[in-house]
Amino acid sequence: VLLKTLPLIGGIARINRGPLLIGEYNEVEEIGYKLTSLKLILSEARRRKWWAVLVAPELPDVTEVRNALFSLGLKPVNRPSWGSGLINLQNTEEDILMGLDGKWRNCLRKGIRLGVATNLSGFSNNEIEWLNRTYKAFQSNKGFSGLSEKLLKNLLVQRGRSWHFNILFAFENDDKLDEPIGAIVAIKHGDTATYLIGITNEMGRKLQANYVLLWKAILDSKDRGCKWFDIG
């Protein structure tokens, strides 16, 4: 839950794409758990005096669900809903690659040809500090709020059988002692990995590092047993 507290007014809460279940359930079970979770969160919101709660849940847009959300006190807003894309990781590596846009594949091949190398994070203090510092600068330069440093740190320390916080760094070549030219964060939750953050510096953009990072994150998620990769 992302919370903004305004002086004298109180809290405004936003739940984007949640509740997020960690585990594998059939559709009926998933809908039931998510609606029950939302009911509990809204009850807690009243206790904490959050005067507005905005929710964008991952739920099917069907009459039964709309009625259930309405019964919880939620009302639809007149704005476009978010959309995302899922890559099926149950396909072969070749089929996944060929299913991507042709221009995207060309950028990936260019990045590989230019020698972009990637490395999985060992979660050292230097790596985490670099990620936070670079992401903050990226937020400032692009003018968006994104994820707070506090939320990132809390996500990072979570541990669970069905949860993995994955950071990949990109380098100009195989010398991993150089400063990274980009990084990507993808979180495994249940049978899905979600692309959360992608950042590259000027050199990284020149070398198409983000394409190489994203492809490596897709393959890593497949190796970890994920069935889906959510590209956001």
Tab-separated table of N, CA, C and O in Angstrom, residues 1 17 20 31 38 51 53 62 75 93 97 110 154 164 177-178 185 187 198 201 208 228:
chain	number	residue	atom	x	y	z
A	1	VAL	N	0.854	-1.183	0.000
A	1	VAL	CA	0.000	0.000	0.000
A	1	VAL	C	0.893	1.236	0.000
A	1	VAL	O	1.762	1.388	0.868
A	17	ARG	N	-2.283	-2.849	-8.493
A	17	ARG	CA	-2.187	-4.242	-8.926
A	17	ARG	C	-2.261	-5.238	-7.767
A	17	ARG	O	-1.950	-6.406	-7.939
A	20	LEU	N	-1.444	-8.955	-4.163
A	20	LEU	CA	-0.652	-9.867	-4.977
A	20	LEU	C	-0.455	-11.164	-4.206
A	20	LEU	O	0.083	-11.154	-3.104
A	31	ILE	N	-9.654	-15.187	-6.944
A	31	ILE	CA	-10.608	-14.084	-6.794
A	31	ILE	C	-11.078	-13.988	-5.351
A	31	ILE	O	-11.141	-12.902	-4.759
A	38	LEU	N	-8.804	-7.532	0.228
A	38	LEU	CA	-9.227	-6.139	0.060
A	38	LEU	C	-10.172	-5.711	1.180
A	38	LEU	O	-10.082	-4.593	1.689
A	51	TRP	N	-8.675	8.616	4.310
A	51	TRP	CA	-9.973	9.095	3.838
A	51	TRP	C	-10.240	8.731	2.381
A	51	TRP	O	-11.364	8.850	1.894
A	53	VAL	N	-9.083	5.604	-0.630
A	53	VAL	CA	-8.300	4.441	-1.033
A	53	VAL	C	-8.542	4.193	-2.525
A	53	VAL	O	-9.682	3.993	-2.956
A	62	VAL	N	-15.582	-8.621	-14.698
A	62	VAL	CA	-16.847	-9.325	-14.917
A	62	VAL	C	-17.851	-8.839	-13.877
A	62	VAL	O	-17.477	-8.268	-12.846
A	75	LYS	N	-15.952	2.167	-5.804
A	75	LYS	CA	-16.699	2.613	-6.975
A	75	LYS	C	-15.728	2.808	-8.140
A	75	LYS	O	-14.612	3.285	-7.952
A	93	GLU	N	13.198	-21.315	-25.424
A	93	GLU	CA	13.918	-20.040	-25.521
A	93	GLU	C	13.801	-19.456	-26.927
A	93	GLU	O	13.589	-18.256	-27.096
A	97	LEU	N	11.985	-15.880	-27.997
A	97	LEU	CA	12.704	-14.846	-28.741
A	97	LEU	C	11.973	-14.477	-30.025
A	97	LEU	O	11.805	-13.293	-30.339
A	110	LYS	N	22.126	-6.276	-31.353
A	110	LYS	CA	23.121	-5.206	-31.413
A	110	LYS	C	23.844	-5.068	-30.076
A	110	LYS	O	25.070	-4.932	-30.029
A	154	ASN	N	12.630	-2.565	1.598
A	154	ASN	CA	11.757	-3.550	2.225
A	154	ASN	C	11.483	-4.744	1.309
A	154	ASN	O	11.413	-5.880	1.759
A	164	HIS	N	11.523	-14.031	-4.882
A	164	HIS	CA	12.948	-13.760	-5.093
A	164	HIS	C	13.105	-12.375	-5.711
A	164	HIS	O	12.516	-12.071	-6.743
A	177	LEU	N	34.567	-5.100	-12.780
A	177	LEU	CA	35.073	-4.124	-11.813
A	177	LEU	C	34.728	-2.705	-12.233
A	177	LEU	O	34.827	-1.772	-11.439
A	178	ASP	N	34.330	-2.525	-13.490
A	178	ASP	CA	33.933	-1.198	-13.966
A	178	ASP	C	32.587	-0.804	-13.362
A	178	ASP	O	31.847	-1.636	-12.825
A	185	VAL	N	15.566	-4.769	-12.248
A	185	VAL	CA	15.026	-5.490	-11.089
A	185	VAL	C	13.782	-6.244	-11.543
A	185	VAL	O	12.876	-5.665	-12.148
A	187	ILE	N	11.068	-9.256	-9.909
A	187	ILE	CA	10.708	-9.989	-8.698
A	187	ILE	C	9.913	-11.243	-9.052
A	187	ILE	O	8.914	-11.171	-9.773
A	198	GLY	N	13.944	-0.645	-14.604
A	198	GLY	CA	14.985	-0.728	-15.613
A	198	GLY	C	15.671	0.623	-15.731
A	198	GLY	O	15.001	1.624	-15.981
A	201	ASN	N	22.465	4.245	-18.037
A	201	ASN	CA	23.052	5.570	-18.219
A	201	ASN	C	23.238	5.833	-19.712
A	201	ASN	O	22.791	5.039	-20.555
A	208	GLN	N	22.589	-0.319	-26.086
A	208	GLN	CA	21.355	-1.131	-26.043
A	208	GLN	C	21.332	-2.081	-24.834
A	208	GLN	O	20.825	-3.204	-24.906
A	228	TRP	N	5.538	-17.336	-16.187
A	228	TRP	CA	5.171	-16.082	-16.872
A	228	TRP	C	6.164	-14.986	-16.493
A	228	TRP	O	6.682	-14.950	-15.382
